Tab-separated table of C-alpha atoms in Angstrom:
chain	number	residue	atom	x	y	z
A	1	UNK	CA	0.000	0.000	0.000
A	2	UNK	CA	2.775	2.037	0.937
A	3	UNK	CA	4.031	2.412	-2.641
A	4	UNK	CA	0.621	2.726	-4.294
A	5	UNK	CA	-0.081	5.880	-2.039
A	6	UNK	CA	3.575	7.673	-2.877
A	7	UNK	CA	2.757	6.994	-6.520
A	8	UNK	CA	-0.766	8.629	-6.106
A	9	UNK	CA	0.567	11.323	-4.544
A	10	UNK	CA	2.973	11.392	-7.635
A	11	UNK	CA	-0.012	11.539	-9.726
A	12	UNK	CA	-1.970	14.410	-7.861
A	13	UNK	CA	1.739	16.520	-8.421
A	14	UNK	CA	1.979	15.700	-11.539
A	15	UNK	CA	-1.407	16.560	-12.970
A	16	UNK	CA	-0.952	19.368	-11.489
A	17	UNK	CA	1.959	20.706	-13.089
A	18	UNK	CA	0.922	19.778	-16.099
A	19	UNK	CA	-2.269	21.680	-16.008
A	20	UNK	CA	0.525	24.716	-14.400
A	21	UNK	CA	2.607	23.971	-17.904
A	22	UNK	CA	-0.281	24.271	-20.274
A	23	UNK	CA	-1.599	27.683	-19.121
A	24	UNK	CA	2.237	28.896	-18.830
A	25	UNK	CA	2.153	27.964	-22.543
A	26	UNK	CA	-1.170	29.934	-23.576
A	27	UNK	CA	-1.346	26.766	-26.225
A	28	UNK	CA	-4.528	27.209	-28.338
A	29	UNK	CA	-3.773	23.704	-29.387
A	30	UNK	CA	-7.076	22.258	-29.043
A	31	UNK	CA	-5.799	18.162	-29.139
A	32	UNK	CA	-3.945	19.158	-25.845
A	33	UNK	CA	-6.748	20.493	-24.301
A	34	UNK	CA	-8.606	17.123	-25.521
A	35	UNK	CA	-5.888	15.035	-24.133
A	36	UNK	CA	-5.108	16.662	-20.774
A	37	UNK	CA	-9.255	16.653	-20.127
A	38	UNK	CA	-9.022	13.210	-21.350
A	39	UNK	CA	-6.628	12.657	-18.568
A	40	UNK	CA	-8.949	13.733	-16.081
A	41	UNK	CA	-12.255	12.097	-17.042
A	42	UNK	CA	-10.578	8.659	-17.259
A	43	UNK	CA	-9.217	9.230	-13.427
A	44	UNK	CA	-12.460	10.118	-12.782
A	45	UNK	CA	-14.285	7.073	-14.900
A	46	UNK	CA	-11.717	4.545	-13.470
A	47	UNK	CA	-12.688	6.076	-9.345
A	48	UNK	CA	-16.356	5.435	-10.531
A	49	UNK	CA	-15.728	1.949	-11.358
A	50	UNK	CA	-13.721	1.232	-7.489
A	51	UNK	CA	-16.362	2.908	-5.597
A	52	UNK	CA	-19.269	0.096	-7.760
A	53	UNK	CA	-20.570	2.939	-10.017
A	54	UNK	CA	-21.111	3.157	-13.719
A	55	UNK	CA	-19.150	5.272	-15.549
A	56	UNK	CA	-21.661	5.262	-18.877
A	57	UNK	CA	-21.957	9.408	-18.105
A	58	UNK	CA	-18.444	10.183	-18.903
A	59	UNK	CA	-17.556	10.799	-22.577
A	60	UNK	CA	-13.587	10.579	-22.678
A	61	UNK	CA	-12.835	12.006	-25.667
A	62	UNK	CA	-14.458	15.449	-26.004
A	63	UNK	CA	-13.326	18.840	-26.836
A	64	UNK	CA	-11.903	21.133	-24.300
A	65	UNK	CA	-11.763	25.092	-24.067
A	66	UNK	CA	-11.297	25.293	-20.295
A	67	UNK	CA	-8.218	24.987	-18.772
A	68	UNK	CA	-10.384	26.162	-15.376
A	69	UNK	CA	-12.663	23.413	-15.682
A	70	UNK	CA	-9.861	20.447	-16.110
A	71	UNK	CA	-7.891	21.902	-12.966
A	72	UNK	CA	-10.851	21.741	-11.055
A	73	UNK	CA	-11.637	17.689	-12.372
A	74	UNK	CA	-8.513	17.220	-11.533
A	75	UNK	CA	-8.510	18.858	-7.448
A	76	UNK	CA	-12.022	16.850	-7.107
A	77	UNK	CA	-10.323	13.432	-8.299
A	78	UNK	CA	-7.830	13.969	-5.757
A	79	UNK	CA	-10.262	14.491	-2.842
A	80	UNK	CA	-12.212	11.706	-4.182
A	81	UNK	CA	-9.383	9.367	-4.287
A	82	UNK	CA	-7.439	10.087	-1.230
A	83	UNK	CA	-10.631	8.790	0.728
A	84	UNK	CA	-10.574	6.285	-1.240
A	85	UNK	CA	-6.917	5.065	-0.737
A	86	UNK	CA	-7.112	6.114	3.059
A	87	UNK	CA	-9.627	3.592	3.086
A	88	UNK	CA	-8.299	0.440	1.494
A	89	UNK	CA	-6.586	-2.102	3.497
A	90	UNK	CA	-3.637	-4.249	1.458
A	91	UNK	CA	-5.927	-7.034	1.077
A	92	UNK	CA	-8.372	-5.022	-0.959
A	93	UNK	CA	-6.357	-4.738	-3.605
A	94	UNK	CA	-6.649	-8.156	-5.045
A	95	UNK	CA	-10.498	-7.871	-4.970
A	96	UNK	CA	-12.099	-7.984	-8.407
A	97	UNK	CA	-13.996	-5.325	-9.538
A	98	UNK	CA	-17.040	-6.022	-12.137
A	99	UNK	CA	-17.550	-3.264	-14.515
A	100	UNK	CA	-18.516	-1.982	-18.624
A	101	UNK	CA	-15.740	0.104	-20.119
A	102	UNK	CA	-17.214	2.776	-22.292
A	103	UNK	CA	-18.612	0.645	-24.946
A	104	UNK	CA	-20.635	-0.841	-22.713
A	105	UNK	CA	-18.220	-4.406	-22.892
A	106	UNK	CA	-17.888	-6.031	-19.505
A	107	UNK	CA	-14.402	-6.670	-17.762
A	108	UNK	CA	-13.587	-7.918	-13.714
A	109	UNK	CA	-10.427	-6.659	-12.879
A	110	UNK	CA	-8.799	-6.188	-9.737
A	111	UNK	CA	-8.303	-2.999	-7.812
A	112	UNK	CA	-4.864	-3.454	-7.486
A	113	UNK	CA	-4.699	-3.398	-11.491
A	114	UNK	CA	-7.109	-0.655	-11.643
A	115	UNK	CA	-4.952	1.740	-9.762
A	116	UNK	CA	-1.542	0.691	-11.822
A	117	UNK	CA	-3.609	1.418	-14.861
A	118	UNK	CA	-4.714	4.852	-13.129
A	119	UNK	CA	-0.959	5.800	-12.695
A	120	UNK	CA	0.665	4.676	-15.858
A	121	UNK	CA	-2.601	5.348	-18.016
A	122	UNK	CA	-2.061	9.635	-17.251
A	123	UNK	CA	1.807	9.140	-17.009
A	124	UNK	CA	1.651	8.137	-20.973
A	125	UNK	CA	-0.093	11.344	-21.910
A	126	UNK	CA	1.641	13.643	-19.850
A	127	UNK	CA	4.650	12.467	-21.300
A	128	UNK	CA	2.824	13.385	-25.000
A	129	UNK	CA	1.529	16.609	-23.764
A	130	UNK	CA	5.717	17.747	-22.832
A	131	UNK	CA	6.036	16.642	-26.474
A	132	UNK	CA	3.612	18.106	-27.880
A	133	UNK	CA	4.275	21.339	-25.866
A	134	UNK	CA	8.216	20.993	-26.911
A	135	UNK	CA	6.918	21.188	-30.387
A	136	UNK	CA	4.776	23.998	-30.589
A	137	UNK	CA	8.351	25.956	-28.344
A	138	UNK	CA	6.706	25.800	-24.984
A	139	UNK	CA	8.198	24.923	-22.005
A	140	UNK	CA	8.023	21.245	-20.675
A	141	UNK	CA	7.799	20.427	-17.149
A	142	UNK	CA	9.503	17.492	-14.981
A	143	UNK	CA	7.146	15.400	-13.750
A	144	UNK	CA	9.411	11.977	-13.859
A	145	UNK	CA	8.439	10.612	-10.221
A	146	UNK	CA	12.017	10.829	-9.584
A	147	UNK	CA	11.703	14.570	-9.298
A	148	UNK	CA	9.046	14.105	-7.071
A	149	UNK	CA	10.777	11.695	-4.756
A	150	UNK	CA	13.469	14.358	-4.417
A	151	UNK	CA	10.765	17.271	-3.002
């Protein structure tokens, strides 16, 4: 449990400063915006599924305009999932989890799984927004976990 929580953490830091590079960059680029709100809705679909919800309501690929209204995803997925991991005991994570991705296909997968795919799933498209932002001669920003173990 003890490493799943310092990686969330790393998460939470790293969305962050991601959302902090992409209004530094005053990027019109309208895929970003797409990808970084993609980033948050499939936190927030993925949290849905642990707490036995349905996450039918969330579309994950839609346009973005608002940089304001992915921050704010983004602070309310953190509340929502530090209860959540405050709450789960080691031997939770191997429990299976029932659930219909997007398409409405049915999957059981466990919780432990779940929150790996949580962590590496926004990791991969932070590291193509610092691409993308690198591109368009914007500043990257750090968000390796390394650079967060050394805070």
């Amino acid at each position: 449990m003890k490493t799943i929580k310092c990686m969330m953490d790393h998460l939470y830091w790293a969305d962050e400063r991601i959302i902090d590079a992409l209004e530094g960059s005053n990027t019109k680029n309208n895929d970003l915006l797409k990808l970084v709100r993609h980033v948050a809705v499939a936190e927030r679909v993925w949290l849905s599924r642990l707490q036995g919800k349905g996450s039918a309501q969330y579309s994950l690929w839609e346009d973005a305009e608002d940089l304001t209204v992915i921050r704010t995803m983004f602070k309310e997925n953190i509340e929502q999932y530090r209860v959540y991991i405050e709450g789960l005991e080691e031997s939770a994570l191997e429990v299976m989890i029932d659930y219909a991705n997007q398409s409405g296909v049915s999957y059981r997968t466990s919780v432990r799984d779940i929150l790996l795919q949580v962590l590496l799933h926004g990791q991969y498209h932070r590291g193509q927004i610092n691409r993308a932002l690198r591109i368009e001669s914007a500043d990257p920003v750090q968000v390796d976990y390394i650079t967060f173990a050394r805070l």
